[in-house]
PDB file of C-alpha atoms and ligand atoms in Angstrom:
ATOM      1  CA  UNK A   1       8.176 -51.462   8.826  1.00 46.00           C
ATOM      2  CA  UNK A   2      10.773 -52.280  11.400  1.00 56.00           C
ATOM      3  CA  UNK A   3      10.117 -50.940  14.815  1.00 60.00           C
ATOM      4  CA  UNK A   4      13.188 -49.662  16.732  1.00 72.00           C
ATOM      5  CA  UNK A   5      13.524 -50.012  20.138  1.00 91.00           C
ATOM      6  CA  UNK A   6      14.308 -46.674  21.054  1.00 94.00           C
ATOM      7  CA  UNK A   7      15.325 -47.484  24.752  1.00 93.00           C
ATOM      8  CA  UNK A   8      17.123 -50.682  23.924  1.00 95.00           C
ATOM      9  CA  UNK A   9      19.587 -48.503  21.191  1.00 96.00           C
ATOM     10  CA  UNK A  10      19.373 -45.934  24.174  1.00 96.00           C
ATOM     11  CA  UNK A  11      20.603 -48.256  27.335  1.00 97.00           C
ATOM     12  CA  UNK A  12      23.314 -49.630  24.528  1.00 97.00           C
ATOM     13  CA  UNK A  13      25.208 -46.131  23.693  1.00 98.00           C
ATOM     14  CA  UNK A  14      25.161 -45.368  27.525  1.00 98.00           C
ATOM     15  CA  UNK A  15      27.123 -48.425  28.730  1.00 98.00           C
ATOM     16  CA  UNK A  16      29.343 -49.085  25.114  1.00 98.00           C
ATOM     17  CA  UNK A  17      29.852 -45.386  24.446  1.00 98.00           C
ATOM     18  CA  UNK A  18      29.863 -43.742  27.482  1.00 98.00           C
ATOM     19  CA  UNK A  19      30.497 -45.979  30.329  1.00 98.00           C
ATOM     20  CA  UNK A  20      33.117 -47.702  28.644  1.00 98.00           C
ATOM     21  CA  UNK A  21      34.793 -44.844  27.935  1.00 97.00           C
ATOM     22  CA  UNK A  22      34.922 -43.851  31.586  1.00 97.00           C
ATOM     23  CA  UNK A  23      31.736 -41.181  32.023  1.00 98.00           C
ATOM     24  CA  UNK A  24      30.599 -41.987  35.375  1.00 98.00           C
ATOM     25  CA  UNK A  25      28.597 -39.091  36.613  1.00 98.00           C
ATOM     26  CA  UNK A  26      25.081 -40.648  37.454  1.00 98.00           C
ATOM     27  CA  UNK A  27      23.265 -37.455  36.619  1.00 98.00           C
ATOM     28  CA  UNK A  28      24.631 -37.253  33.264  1.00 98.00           C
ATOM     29  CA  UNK A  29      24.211 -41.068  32.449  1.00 98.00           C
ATOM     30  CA  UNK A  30      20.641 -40.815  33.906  1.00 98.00           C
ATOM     31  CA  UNK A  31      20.075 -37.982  31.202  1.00 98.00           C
ATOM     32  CA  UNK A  32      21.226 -39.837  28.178  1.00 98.00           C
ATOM     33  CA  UNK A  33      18.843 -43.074  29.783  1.00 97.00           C
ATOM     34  CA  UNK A  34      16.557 -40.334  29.194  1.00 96.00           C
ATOM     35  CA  UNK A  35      16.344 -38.333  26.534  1.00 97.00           C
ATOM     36  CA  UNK A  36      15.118 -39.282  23.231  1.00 96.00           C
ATOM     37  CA  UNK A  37      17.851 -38.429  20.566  1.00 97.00           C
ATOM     38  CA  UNK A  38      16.116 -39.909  17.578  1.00 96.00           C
ATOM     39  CA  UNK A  39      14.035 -37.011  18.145  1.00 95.00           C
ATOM     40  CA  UNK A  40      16.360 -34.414  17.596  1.00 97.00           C
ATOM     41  CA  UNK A  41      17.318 -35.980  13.913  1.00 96.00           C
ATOM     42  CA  UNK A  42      15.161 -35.752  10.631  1.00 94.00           C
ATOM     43  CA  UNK A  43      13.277 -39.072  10.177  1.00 94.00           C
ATOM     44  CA  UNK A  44      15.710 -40.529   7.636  1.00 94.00           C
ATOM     45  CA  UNK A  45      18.507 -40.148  10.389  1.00 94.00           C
ATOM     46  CA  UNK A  46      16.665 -41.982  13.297  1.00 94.00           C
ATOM     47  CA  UNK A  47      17.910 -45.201  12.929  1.00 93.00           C
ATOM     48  CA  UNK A  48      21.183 -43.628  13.210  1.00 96.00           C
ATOM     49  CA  UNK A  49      20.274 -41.706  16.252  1.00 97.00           C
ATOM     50  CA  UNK A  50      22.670 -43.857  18.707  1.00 98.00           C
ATOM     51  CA  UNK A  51      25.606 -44.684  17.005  1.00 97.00           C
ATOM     52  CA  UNK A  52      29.040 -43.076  17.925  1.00 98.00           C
ATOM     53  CA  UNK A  53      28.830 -40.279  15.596  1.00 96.00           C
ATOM     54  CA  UNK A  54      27.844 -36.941  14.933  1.00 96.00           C
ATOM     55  CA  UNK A  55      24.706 -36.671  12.414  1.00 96.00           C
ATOM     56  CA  UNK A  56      23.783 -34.235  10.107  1.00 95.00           C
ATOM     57  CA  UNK A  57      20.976 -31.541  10.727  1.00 94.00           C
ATOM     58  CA  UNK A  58      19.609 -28.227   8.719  1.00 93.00           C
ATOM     59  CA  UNK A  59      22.233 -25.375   7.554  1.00 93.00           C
ATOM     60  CA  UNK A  60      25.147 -28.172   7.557  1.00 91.00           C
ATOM     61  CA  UNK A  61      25.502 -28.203  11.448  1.00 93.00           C
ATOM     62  CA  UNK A  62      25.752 -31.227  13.002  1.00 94.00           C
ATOM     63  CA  UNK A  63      24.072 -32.618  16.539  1.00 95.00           C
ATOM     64  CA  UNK A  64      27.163 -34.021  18.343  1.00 95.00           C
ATOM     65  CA  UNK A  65      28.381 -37.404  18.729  1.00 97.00           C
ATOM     66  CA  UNK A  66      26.607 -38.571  21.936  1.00 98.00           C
ATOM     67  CA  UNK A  67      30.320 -39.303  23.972  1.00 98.00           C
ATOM     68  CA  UNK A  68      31.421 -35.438  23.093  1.00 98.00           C
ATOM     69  CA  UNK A  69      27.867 -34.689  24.499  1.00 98.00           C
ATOM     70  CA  UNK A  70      28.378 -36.725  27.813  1.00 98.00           C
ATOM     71  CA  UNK A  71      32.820 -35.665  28.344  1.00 98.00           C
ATOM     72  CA  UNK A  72      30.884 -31.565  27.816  1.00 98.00           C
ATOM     73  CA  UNK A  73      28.250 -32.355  30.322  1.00 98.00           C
ATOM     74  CA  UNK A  74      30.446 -34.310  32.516  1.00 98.00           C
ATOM     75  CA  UNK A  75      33.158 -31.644  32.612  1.00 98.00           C
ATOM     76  CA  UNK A  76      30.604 -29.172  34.015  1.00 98.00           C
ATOM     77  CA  UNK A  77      30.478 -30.909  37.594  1.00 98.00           C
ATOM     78  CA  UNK A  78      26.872 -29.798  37.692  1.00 98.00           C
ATOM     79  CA  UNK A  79      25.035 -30.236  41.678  1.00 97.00           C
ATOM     80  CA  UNK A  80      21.464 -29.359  39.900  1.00 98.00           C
ATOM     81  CA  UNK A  81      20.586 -25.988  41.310  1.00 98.00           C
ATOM     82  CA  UNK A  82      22.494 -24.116  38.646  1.00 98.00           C
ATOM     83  CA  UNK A  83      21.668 -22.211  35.732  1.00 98.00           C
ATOM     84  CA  UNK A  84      23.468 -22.941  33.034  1.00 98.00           C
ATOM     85  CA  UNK A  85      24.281 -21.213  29.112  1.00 99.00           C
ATOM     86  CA  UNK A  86      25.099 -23.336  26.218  1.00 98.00           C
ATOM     87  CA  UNK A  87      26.011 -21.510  22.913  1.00 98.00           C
ATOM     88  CA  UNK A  88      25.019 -23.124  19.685  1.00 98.00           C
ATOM     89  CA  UNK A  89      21.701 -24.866  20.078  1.00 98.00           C
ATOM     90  CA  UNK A  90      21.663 -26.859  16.863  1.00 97.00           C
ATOM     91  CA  UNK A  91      18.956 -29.669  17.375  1.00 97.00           C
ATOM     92  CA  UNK A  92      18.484 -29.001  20.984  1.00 98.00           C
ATOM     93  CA  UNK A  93      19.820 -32.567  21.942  1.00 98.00           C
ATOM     94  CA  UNK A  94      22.457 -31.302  24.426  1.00 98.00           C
ATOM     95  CA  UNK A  95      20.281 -28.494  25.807  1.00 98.00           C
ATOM     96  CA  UNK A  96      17.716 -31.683  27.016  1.00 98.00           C
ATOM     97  CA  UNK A  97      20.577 -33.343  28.750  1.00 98.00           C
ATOM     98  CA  UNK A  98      21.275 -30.126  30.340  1.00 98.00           C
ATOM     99  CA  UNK A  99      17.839 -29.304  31.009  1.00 98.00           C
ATOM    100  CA  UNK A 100      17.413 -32.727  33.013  1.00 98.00           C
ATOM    101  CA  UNK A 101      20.532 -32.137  35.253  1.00 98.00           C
ATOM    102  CA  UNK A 102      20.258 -28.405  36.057  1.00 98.00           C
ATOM    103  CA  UNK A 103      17.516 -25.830  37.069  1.00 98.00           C
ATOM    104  CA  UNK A 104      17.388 -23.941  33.742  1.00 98.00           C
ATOM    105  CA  UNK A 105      19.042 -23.626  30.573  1.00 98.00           C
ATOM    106  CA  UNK A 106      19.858 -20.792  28.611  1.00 98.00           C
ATOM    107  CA  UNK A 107      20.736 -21.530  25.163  1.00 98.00           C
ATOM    108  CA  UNK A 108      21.650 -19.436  21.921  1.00 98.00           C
ATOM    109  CA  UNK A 109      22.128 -20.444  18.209  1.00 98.00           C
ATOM    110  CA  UNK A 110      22.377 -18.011  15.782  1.00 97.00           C
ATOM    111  CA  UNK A 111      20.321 -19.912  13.228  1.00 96.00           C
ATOM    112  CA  UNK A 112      16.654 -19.089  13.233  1.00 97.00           C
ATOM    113  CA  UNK A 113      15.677 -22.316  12.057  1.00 96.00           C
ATOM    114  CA  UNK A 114      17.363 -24.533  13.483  1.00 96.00           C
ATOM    115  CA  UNK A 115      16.464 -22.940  17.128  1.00 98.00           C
ATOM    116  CA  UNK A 116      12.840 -22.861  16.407  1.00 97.00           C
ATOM    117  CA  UNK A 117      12.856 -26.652  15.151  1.00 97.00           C
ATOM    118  CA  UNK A 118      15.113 -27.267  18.567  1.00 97.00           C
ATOM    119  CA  UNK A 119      12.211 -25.419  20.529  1.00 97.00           C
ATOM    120  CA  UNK A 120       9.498 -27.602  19.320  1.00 96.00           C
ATOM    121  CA  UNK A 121      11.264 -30.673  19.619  1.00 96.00           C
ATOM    122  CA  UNK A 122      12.269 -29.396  23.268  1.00 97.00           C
ATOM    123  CA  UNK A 123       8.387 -28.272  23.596  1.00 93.00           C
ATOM    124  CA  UNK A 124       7.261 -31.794  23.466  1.00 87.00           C
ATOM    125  CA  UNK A 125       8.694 -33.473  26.677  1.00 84.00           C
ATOM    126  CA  UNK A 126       7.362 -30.720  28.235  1.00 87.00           C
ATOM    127  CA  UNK A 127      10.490 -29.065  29.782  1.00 94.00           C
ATOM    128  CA  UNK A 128       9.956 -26.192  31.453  1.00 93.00           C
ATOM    129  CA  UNK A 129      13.416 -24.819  32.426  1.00 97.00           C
ATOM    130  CA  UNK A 130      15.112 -23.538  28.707  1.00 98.00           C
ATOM    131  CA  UNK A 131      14.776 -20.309  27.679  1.00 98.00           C
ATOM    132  CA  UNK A 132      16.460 -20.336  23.716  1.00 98.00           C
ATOM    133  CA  UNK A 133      17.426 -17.626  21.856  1.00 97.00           C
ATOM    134  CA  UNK A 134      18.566 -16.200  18.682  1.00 98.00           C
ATOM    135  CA  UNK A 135      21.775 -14.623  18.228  1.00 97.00           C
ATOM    136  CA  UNK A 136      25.418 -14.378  18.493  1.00 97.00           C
ATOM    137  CA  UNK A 137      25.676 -16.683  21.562  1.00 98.00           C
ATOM    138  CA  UNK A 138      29.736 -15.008  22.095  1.00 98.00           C
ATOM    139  CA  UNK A 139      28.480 -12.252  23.650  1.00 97.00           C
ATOM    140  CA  UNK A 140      26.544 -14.383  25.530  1.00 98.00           C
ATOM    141  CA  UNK A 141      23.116 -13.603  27.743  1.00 98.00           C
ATOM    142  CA  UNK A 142      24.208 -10.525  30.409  1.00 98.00           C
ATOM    143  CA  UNK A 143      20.833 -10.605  31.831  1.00 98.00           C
ATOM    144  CA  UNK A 144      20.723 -13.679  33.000  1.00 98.00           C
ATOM    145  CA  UNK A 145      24.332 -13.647  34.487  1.00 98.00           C
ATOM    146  CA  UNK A 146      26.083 -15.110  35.935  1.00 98.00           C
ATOM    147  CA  UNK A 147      25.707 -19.046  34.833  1.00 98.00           C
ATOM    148  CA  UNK A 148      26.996 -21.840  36.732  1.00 98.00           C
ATOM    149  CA  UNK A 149      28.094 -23.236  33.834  1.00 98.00           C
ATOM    150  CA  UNK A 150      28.752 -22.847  30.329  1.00 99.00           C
ATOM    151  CA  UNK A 151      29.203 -25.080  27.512  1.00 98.00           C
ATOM    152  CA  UNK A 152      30.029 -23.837  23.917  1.00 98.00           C
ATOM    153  CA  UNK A 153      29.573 -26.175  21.236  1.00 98.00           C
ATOM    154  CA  UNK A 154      31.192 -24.567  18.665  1.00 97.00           C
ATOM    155  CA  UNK A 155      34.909 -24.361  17.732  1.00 97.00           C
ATOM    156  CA  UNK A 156      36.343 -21.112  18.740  1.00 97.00           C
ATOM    157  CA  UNK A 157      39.853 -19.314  17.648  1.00 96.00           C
ATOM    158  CA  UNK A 158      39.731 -17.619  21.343  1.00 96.00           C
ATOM    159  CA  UNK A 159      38.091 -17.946  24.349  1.00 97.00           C
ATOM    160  CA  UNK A 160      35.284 -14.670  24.080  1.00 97.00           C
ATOM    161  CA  UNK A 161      36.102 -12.879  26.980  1.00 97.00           C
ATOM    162  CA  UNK A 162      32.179 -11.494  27.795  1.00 97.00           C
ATOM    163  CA  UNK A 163      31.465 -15.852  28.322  1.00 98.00           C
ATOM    164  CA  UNK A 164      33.913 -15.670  30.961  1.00 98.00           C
ATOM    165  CA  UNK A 165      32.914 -12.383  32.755  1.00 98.00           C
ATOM    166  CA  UNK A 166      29.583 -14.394  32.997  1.00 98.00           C
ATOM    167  CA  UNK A 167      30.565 -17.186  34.239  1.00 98.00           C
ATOM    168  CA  UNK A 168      29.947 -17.747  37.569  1.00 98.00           C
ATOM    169  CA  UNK A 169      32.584 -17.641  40.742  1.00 98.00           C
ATOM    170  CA  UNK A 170      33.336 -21.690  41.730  1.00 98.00           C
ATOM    171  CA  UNK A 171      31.936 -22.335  38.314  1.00 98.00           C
ATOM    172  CA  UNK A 172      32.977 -24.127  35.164  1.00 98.00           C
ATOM    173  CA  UNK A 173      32.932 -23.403  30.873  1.00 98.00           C
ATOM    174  CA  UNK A 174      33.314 -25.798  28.667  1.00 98.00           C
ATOM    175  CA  UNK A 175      34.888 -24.856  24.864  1.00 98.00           C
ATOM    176  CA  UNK A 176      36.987 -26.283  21.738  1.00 98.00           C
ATOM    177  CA  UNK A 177      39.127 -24.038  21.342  1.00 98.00           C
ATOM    178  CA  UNK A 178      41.796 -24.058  17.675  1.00 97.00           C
ATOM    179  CA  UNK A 179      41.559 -24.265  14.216  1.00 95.00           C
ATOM    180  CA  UNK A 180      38.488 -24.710  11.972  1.00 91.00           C
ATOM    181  CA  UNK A 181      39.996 -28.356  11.614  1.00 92.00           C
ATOM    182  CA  UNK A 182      40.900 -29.409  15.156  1.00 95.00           C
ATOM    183  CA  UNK A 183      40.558 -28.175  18.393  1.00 97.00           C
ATOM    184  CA  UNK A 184      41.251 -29.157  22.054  1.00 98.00           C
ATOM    185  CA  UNK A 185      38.653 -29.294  24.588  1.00 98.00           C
ATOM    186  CA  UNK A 186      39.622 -26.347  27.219  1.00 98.00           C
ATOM    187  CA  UNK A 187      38.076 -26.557  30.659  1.00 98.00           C
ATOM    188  CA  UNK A 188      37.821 -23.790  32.250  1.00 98.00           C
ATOM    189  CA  UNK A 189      37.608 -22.581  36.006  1.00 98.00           C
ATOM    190  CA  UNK A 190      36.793 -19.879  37.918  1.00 98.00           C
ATOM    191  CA  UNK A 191      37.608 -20.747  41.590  1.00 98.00           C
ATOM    192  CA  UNK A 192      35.861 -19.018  44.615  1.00 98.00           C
ATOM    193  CA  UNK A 193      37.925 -16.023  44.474  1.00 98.00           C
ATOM    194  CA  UNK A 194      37.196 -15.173  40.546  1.00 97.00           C
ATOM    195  CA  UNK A 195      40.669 -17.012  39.824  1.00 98.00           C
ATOM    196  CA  UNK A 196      40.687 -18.665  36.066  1.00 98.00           C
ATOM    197  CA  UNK A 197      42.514 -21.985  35.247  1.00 98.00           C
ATOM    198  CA  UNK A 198      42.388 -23.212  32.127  1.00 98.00           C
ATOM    199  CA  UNK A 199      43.127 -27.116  31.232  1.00 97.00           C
ATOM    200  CA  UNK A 200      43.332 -28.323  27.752  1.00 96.00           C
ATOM    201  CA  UNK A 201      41.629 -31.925  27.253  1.00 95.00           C
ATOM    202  CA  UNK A 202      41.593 -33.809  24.687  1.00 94.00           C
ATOM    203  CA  UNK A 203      41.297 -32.877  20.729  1.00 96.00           C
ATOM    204  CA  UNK A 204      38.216 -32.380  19.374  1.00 95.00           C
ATOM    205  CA  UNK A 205      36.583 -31.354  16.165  1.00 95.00           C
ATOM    206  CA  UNK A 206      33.316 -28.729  15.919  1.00 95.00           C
ATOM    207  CA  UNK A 207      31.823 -26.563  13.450  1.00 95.00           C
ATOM    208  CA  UNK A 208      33.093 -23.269  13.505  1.00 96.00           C
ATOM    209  CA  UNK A 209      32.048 -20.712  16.006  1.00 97.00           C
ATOM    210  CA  UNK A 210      31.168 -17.644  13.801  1.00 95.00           C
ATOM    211  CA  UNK A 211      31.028 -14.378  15.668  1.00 90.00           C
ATOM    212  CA  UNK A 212      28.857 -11.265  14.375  1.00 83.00           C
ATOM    213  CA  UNK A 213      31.639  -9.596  13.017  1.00 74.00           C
ATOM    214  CA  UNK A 214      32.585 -12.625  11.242  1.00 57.00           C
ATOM    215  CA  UNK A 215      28.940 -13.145   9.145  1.00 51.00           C
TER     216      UNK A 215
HETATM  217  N1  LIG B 301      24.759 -28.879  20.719  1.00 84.95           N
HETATM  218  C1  LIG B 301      24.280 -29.089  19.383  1.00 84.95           C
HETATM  219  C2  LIG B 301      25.410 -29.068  18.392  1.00 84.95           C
HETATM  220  C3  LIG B 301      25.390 -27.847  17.656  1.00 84.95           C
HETATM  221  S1  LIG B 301      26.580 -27.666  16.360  1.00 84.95           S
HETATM  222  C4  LIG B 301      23.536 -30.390  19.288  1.00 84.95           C
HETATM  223  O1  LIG B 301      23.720 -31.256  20.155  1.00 84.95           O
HETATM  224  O2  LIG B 301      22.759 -30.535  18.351  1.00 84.95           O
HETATM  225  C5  LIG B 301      27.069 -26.020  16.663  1.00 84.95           C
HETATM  226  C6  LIG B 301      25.973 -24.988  16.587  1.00 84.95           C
HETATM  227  O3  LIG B 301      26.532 -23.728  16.958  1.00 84.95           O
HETATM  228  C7  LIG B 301      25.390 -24.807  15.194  1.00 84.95           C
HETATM  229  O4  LIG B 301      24.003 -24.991  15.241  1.00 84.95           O
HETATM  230  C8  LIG B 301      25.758 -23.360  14.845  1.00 84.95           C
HETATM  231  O5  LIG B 301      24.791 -22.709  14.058  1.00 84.95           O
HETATM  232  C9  LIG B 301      25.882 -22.724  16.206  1.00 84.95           C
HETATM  233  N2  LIG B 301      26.668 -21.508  16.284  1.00 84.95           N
HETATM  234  C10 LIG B 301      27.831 -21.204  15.650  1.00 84.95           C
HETATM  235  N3  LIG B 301      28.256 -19.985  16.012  1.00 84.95           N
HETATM  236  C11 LIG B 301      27.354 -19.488  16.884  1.00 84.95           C
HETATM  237  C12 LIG B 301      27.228 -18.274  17.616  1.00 84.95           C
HETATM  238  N4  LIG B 301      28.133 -17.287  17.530  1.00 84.95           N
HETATM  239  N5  LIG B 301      26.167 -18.107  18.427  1.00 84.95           N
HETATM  240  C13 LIG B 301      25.225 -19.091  18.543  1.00 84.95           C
HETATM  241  N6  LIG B 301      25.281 -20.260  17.892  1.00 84.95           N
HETATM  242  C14 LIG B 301      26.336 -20.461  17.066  1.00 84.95           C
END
């Protein structure tokens, strides 16, 4: 059987699909050197692992299209000491990026299955800094609050207001927020003073964010 070279694909989608498109923050890019996405697929996927688009995983979720990965992370401005809270878990490929820039990752999926195959998978490496749980990730983690950063991976109708009480002040959350057909990428501040900004990005398109009420 042919033998991929993992790293080669790997070096390949950092400077075509990420560089190229204008991600420059070393940390990130030193992530996605990094971390092995074939991974985080089923075996029949892995050769597909590094192209530019999103791949399919268990209960019809997807793992993200590795330049939506990097713009998220990017849009973060992450320094490294900060903990951070990602909602929707899926394969876990996103929390590993995060989980090699920041001190420790809190992330939520509301699929049992899918965050226990994400915890083995994440188990492997070795990391040390991701604490994953199941649930409704829009009411996010109050006892671990506040994050320095949180990324939502998941489209939502409206930004949940508990995510941004636990944000962080001088701290950042990323979310697609729209329709269950397209959404635009909002970035969202809170400044030192607990001011919010919010700046819509470019359009994206997610899976649905499905809160409690809505199951
Ligand atoms: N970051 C993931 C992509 C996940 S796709 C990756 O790189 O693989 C979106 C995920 O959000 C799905 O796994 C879905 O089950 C999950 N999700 C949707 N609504 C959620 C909610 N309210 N709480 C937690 N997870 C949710």
């Amino acid at each position: 059987m042919f033998i991929q070279n993992y790293s080669k694909l790997r070096q390949n989608m950092v400077e075509t699909q990420l560089m190229r498109r204008g991600i420059t923050n070393k940390k990130v890019l030193d992530a996605f050197y990094k971390v092995p996405r074939h991974l985080f697929v089923s075996p029949e996927q892995r050769f597909k692992a590094y192209e530019d688009f999103p791949l399919p995983i268990d209960h019809n979720q997807t793992i993200s299209q590795p330049y939506m990965v990097a713009l998220m992370t990017e849009a973060l401005d992450l320094i490294g000491d900060e903990k951070v809270l990602e909602i929707g878990t899926g394969s876990g490929y996103q929390t590993a990026i995060l989980a090699e820039i920041v001190e420790h990752v809190y992330t939520i999926e509301r699929f049992e299955k899918l965050s226990q195959d994400a915890d083995k998978v994440l188990k492997e490496p070795g990391y040390n800094n991701i604490s994953i749980k199941v649930g409704d990730g829009t009411k996010g983690w109050p006892e671990k609050a506040p994050f320095g950063g949180i990324l939502v991976a998941a489209a939502a109708n409206h930004i949940p207001s508990l995510l941004l009480e636990q944000l962080a002040y001088n701290s950042i959350m990323v979310i697609p927020v729209g329709g269950s057909r397209e959404q635009e990428l909002m970035v969202i501040s809170k400044d030192r003073q607990g001011n919010i900004t919010k700046q819509k990005t470019l359009g994206c398109r997610f899976l649905p964010l499905i809160e409690d009420q809505d199951y």
